[in-house]
Short mmCIF file of C-alpha atoms and ligand atoms in Angstrom, two decimals:
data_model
loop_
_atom_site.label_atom_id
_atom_site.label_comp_id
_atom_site.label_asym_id
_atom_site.label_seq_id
_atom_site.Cartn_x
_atom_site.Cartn_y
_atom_site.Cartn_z
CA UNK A 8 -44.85 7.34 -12.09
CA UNK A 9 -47.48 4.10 -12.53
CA UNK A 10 -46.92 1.30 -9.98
CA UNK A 11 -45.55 -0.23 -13.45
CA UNK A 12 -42.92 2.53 -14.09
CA UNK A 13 -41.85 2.92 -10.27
CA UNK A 14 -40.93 -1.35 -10.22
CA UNK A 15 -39.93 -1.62 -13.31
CA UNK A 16 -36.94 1.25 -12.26
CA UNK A 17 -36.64 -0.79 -9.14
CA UNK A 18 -35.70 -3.52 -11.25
CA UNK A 19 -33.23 -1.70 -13.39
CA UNK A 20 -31.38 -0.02 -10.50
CA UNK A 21 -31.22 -3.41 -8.39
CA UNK A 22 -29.78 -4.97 -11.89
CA UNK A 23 -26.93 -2.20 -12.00
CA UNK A 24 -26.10 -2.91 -8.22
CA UNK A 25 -25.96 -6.45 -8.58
CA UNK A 26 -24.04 -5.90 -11.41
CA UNK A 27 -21.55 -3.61 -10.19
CA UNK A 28 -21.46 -5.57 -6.48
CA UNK A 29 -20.88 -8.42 -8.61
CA UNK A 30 -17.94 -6.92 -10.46
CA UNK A 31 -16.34 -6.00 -7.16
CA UNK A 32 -16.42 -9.42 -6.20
CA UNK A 33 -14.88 -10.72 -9.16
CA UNK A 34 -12.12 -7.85 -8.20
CA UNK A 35 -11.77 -8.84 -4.89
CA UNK A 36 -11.10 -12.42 -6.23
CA UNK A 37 -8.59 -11.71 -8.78
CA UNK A 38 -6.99 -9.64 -6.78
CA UNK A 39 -6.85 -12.37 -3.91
CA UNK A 40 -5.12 -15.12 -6.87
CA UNK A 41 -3.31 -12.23 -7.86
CA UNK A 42 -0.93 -13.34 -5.03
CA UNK A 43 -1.00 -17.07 -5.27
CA UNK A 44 -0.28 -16.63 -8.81
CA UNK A 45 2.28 -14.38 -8.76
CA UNK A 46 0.72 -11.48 -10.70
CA UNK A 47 2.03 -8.51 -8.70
CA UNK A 48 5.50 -6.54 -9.56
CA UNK A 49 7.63 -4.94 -7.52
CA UNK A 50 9.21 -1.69 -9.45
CA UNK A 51 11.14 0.90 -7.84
CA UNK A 52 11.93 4.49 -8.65
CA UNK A 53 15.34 5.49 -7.49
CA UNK A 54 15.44 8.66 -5.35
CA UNK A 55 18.37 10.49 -5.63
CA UNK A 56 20.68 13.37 -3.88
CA UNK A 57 20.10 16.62 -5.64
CA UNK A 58 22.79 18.20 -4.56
CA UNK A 59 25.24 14.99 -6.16
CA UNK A 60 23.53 12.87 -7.94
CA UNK A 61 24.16 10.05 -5.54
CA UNK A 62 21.37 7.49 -5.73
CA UNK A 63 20.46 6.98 -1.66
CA UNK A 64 17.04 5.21 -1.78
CA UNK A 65 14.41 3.61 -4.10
CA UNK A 66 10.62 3.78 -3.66
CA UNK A 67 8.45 0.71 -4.17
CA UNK A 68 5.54 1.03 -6.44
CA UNK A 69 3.59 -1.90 -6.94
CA UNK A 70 1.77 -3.00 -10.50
CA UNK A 71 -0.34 -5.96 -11.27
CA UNK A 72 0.82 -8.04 -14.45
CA UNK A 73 -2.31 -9.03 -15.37
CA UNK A 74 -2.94 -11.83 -17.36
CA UNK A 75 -6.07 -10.02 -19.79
CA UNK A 76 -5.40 -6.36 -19.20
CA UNK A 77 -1.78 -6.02 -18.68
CA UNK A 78 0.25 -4.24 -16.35
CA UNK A 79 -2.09 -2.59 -14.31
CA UNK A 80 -1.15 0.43 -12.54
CA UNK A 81 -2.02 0.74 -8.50
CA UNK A 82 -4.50 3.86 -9.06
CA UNK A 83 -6.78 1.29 -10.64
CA UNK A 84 -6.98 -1.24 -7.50
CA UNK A 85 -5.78 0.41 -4.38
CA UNK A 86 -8.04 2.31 -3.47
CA UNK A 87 -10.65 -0.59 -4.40
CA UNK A 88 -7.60 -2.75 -2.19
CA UNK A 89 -8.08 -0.06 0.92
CA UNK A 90 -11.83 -0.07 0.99
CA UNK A 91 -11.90 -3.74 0.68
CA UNK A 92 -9.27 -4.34 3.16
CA UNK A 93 -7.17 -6.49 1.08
CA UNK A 94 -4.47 -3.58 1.06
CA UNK A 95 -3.04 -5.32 4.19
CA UNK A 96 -2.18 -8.27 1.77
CA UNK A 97 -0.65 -6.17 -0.60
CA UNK A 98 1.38 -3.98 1.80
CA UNK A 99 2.70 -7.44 3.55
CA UNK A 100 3.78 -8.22 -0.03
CA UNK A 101 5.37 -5.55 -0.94
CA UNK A 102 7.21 -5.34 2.47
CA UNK A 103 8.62 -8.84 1.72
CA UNK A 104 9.72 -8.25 -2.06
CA UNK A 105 10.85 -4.89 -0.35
CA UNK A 106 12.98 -6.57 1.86
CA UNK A 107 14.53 -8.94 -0.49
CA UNK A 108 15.57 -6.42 -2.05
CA UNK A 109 16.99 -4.39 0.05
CA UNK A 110 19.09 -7.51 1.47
CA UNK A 111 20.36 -8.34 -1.90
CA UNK A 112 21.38 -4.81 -2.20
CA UNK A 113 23.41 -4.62 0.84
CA UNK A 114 25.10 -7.91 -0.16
CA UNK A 115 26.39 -5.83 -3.28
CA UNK A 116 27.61 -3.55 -0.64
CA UNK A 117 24.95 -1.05 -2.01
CA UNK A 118 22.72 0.52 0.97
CA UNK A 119 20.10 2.46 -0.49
CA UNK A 120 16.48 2.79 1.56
CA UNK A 121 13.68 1.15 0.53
CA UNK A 122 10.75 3.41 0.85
CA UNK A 123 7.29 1.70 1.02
CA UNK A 124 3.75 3.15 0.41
CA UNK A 125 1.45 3.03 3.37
CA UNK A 126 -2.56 3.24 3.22
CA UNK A 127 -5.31 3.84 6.01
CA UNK A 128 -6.07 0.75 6.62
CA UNK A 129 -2.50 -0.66 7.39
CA UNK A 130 -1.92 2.57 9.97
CA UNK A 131 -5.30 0.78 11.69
CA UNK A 132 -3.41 -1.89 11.47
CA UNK A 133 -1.84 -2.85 15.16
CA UNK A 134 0.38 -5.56 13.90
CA UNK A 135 2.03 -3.51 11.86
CA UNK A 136 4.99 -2.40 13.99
CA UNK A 137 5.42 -6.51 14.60
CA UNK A 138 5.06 -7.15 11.18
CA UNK A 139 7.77 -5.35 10.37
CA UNK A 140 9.80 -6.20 12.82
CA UNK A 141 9.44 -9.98 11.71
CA UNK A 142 10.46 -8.90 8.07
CA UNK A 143 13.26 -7.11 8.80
CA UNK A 144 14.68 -9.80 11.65
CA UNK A 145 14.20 -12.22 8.83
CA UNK A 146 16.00 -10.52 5.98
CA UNK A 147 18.87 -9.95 8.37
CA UNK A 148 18.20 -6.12 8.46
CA UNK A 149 18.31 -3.34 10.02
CA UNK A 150 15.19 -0.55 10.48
CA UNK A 151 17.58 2.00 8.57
CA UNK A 152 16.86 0.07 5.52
CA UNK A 153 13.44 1.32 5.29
CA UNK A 154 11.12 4.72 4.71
CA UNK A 155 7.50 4.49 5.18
CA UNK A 156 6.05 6.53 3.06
CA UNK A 157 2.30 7.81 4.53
CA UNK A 158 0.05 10.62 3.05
CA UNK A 159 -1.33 13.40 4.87
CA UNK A 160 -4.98 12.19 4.15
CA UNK A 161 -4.21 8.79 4.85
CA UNK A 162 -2.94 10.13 8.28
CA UNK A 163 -5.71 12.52 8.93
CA UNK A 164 -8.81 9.59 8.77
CA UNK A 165 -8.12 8.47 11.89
CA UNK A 166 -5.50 10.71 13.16
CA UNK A 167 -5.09 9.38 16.79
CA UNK A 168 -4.43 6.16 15.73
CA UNK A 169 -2.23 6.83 13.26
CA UNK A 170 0.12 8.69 15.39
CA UNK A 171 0.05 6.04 17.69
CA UNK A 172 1.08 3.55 15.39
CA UNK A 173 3.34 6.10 13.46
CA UNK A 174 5.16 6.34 16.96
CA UNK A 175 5.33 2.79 17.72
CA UNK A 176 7.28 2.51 13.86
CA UNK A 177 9.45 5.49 14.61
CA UNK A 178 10.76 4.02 18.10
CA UNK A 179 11.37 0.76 15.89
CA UNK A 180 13.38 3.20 14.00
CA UNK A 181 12.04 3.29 10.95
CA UNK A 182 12.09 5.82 8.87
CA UNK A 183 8.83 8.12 8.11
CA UNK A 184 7.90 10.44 5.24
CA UNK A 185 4.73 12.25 4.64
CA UNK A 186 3.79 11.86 1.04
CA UNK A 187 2.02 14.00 -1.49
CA UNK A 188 2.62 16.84 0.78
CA UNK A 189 0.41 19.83 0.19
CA UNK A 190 -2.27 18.19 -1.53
CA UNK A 191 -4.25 17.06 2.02
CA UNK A 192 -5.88 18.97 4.71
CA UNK A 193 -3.58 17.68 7.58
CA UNK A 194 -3.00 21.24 9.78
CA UNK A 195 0.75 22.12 10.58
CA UNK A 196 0.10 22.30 14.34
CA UNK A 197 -0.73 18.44 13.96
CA UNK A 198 2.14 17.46 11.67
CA UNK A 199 4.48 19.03 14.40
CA UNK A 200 3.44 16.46 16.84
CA UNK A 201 4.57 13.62 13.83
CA UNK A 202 7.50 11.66 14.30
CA UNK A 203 8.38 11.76 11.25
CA UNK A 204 12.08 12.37 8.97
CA UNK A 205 10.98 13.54 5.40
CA UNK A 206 8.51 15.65 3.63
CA UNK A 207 7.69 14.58 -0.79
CA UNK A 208 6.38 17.86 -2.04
CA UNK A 209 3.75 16.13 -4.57
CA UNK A 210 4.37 16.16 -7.93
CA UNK A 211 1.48 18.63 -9.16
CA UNK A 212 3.51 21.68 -7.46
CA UNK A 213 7.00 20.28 -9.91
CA UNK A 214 5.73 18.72 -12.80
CA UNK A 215 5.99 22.14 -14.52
CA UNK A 216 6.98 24.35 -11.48
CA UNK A 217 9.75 26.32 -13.96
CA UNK A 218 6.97 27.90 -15.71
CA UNK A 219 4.51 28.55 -12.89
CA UNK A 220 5.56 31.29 -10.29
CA UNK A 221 2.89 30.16 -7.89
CA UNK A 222 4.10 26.41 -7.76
CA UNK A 223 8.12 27.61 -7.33
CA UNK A 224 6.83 29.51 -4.31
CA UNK A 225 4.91 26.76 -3.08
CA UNK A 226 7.57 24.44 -3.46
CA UNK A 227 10.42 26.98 -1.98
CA UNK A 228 8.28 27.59 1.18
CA UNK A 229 7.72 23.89 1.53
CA UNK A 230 11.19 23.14 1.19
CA UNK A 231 11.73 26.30 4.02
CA UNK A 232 9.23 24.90 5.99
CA UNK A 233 10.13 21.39 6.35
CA UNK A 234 14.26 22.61 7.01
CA UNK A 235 12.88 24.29 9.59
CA UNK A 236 11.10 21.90 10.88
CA UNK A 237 14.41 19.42 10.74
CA UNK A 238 13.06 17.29 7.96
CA UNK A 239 14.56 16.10 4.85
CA UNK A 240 12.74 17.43 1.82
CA UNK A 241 12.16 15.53 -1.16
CA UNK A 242 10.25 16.21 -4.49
CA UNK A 243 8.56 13.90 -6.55
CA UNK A 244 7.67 14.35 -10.87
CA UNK A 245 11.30 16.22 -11.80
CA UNK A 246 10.40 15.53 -15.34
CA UNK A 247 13.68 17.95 -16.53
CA UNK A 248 16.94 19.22 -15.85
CA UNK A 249 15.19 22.63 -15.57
CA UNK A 250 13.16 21.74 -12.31
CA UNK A 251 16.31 19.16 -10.93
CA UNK A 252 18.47 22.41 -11.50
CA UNK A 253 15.59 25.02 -9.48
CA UNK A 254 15.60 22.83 -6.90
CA UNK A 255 18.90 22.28 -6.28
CA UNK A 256 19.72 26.29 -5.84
CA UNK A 257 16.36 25.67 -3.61
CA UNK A 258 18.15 23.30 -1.27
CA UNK A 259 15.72 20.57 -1.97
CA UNK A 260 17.71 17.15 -0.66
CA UNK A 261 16.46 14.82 -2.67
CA UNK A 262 14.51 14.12 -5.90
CA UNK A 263 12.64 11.39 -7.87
CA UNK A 264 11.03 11.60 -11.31
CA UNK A 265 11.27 10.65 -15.06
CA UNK A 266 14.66 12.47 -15.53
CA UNK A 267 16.72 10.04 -13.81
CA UNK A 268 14.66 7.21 -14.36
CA UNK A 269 10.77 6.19 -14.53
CA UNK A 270 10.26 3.41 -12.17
CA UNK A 271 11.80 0.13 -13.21
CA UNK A 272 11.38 -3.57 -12.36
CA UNK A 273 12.94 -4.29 -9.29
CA UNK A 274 15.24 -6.90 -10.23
CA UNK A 275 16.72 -4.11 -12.62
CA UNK A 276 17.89 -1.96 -9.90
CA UNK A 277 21.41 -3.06 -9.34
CA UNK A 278 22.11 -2.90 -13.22
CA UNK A 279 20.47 0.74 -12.76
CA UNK A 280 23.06 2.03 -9.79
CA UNK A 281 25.85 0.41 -11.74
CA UNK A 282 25.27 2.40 -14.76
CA UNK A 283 23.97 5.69 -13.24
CA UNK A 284 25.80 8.81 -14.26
CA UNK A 285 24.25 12.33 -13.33
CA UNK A 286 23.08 13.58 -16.43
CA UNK A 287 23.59 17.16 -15.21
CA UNK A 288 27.31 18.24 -14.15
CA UNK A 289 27.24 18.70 -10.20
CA UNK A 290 28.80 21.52 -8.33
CA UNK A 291 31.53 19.42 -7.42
CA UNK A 292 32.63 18.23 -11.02
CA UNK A 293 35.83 19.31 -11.81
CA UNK A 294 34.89 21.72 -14.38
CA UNK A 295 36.36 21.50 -17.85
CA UNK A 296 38.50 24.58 -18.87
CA UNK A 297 38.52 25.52 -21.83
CA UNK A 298 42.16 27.77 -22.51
P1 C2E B 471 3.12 8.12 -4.85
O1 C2E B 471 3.54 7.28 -3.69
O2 C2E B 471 3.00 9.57 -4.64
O3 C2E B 471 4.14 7.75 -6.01
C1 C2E B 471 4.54 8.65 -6.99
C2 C2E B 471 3.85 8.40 -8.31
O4 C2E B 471 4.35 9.36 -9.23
C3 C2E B 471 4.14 7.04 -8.93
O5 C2E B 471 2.98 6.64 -9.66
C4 C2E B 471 5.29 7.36 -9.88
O6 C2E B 471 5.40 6.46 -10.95
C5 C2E B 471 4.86 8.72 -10.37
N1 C2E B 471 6.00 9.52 -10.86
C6 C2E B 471 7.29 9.46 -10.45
N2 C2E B 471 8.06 10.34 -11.12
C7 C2E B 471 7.24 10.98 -11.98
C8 C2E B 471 7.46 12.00 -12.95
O7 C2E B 471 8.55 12.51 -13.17
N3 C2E B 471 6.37 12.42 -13.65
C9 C2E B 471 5.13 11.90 -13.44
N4 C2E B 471 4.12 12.36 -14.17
N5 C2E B 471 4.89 10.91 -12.54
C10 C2E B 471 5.94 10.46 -11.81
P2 C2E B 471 2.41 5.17 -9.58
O8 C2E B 471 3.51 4.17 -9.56
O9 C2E B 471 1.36 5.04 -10.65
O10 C2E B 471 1.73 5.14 -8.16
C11 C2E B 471 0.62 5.96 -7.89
C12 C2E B 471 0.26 5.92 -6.43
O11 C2E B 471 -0.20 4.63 -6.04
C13 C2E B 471 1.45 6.22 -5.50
O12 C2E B 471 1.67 7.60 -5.39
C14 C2E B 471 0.96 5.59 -4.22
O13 C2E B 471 0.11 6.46 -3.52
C15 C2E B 471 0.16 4.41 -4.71
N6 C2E B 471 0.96 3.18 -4.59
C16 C2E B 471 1.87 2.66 -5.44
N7 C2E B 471 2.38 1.51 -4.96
C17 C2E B 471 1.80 1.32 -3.74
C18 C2E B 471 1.92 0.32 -2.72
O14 C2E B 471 2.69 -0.63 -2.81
N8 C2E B 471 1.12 0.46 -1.60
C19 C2E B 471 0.27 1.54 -1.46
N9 C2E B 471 -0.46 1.61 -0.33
N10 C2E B 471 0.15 2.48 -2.38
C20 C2E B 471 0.90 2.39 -3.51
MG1 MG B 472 4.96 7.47 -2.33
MG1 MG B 473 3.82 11.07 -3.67
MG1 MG B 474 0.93 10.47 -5.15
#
């Protein structure tokens, strides 16, 4: 390379960073109105009882209504969110919709668990156990009306701290799953020492586990594995009554996924429950003889 060739590169590359830093910023900014203006939605996914199609709980998945591009779904700004820190804005919001929620709800006499997605950064976060306790003294409820919902990799950057503060939520008694289980490198002799209720086998093992032996044994021994362990077991991405059926003879507790219903505003919810038949007959149907 000339002196020439070698600066002029220089001056390329530093235009892509400043470019790209620049882009970031404008991110970071939207995403900061984003909240004054009201540009994040709360939708829920119902999770349901596999064994009777009783809806028990709802999971809060956040999207961003934005004003050029649309709804935009949370792959494409929380991880941007965690790295940036902003997440703890975000989770603080969703815990409050959450929360309304979950009191309007119970006021309909309905008491499903609200189950909320929890990053890195918020388990760093040491006022999070009194954050919580704020929302819930202020929505009138109780710590039953929530699952936190944490994944093993999330867990396993800073692992001492997040057990502390994974403790401090449990003695709150809150409820705690690990998500996206199987898919991190979190060891079992760890996970042991959790305090935590529930186990979500990730979708990739039951998107299509009826036609791939090595996903219905993954997902049986998980299912074994987390019985044993005293957990409740819940899959994620039951996209048919095939894989609702499998898991049912399986034992799996509970289940989410695009059979029952993809996730929906929250504000919809209620409507939902009211008009929510299992689409599958349940062992304790009575069954229709036919003479
Ligand atoms: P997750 O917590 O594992 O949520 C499950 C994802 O699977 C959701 O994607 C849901 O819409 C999708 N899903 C549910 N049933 C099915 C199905 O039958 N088939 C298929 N193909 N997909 C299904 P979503 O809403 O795009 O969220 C993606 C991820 O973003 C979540 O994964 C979670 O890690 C994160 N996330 C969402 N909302 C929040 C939030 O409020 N805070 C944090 N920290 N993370 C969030
Ligand atoms: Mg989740
Ligand atoms: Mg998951
Ligand atoms: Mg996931």
């Amino acid at each position: 390379y000339t002196a020439k060739q070698r600066s002029a590169g220089a001056v390329v590359y530093h235009a892509a960073f400043d470019k790209a830093s620049e882009q970031s910023l404008s991110l970071l900014t939207e995403l900061r109105n984003a909240v004054e203006r009201n540009e994040f939605r709360l939708f829920v996914q119902p999770k349901i009882m596999l064994g009777t199609g009783k809806a028990v709980g709802a999971e809060a998945l956040v999207r961003w209504a934005h004003p050029e591009r649309g709804n935009v779904f949370p792959d494409q700004f929380i991880p941007f969110a965690e790295q940036t820190g902003f997440i703890r804005v975000l989770t603080r919001w969703v815990m409050e919709q959450s929360a309304i929620l979950a009191h309007e709800l119970a006021a309909r006499g309905l008491n499903l668990k609200i189950s909320v997605n929890l990053s890195t950064r918020d388990l760093m976060d040491q006022d999070l156990p009194v954050k919580f306790a704020d929302i819930l003294a202020r929505h009138q409820l109780g710590p039953s009306a929530f699952c936190l919902e944490i994944t093993e990799s999330a867990i396993m950057d800073d692992p001492v701290r997040a057990q502390q503060t994974l403790e401090r939520l449990h003695e709150m008694g809150l409820d705690l799953s690990i998500d996206d289980f199987g898919t991190g490198y979190s060891s079992l002799a760890y996970l042991k020492r959790l305090p935590v209720n529930e186990l979500k086998i990730d979708k990739s093992f039951v998107l299509n586990m009826e036609n791939d032996i090595g996903d219905t044994k993954i997902v049986r021994s998980t299912i074994d594995l987390g019985h044993n362990m005293g957990l409740r077991v819940v899959a994620e991405g039951i996209e048919s009554e095939a894989v609702w059926r499998l898991l049912m003879r399986m034992g799996c507790d509970q289940g989410q996924g695009y059979f029952m219903s993809r996730p929906i505003p929250a504000d919809q919810l209620a409507a939902w429950l009211e008009n929510w038949r299992p689409p599958i007959a349940m062992p304790g149907d009575a069954a229709v003889e036919p003479y």
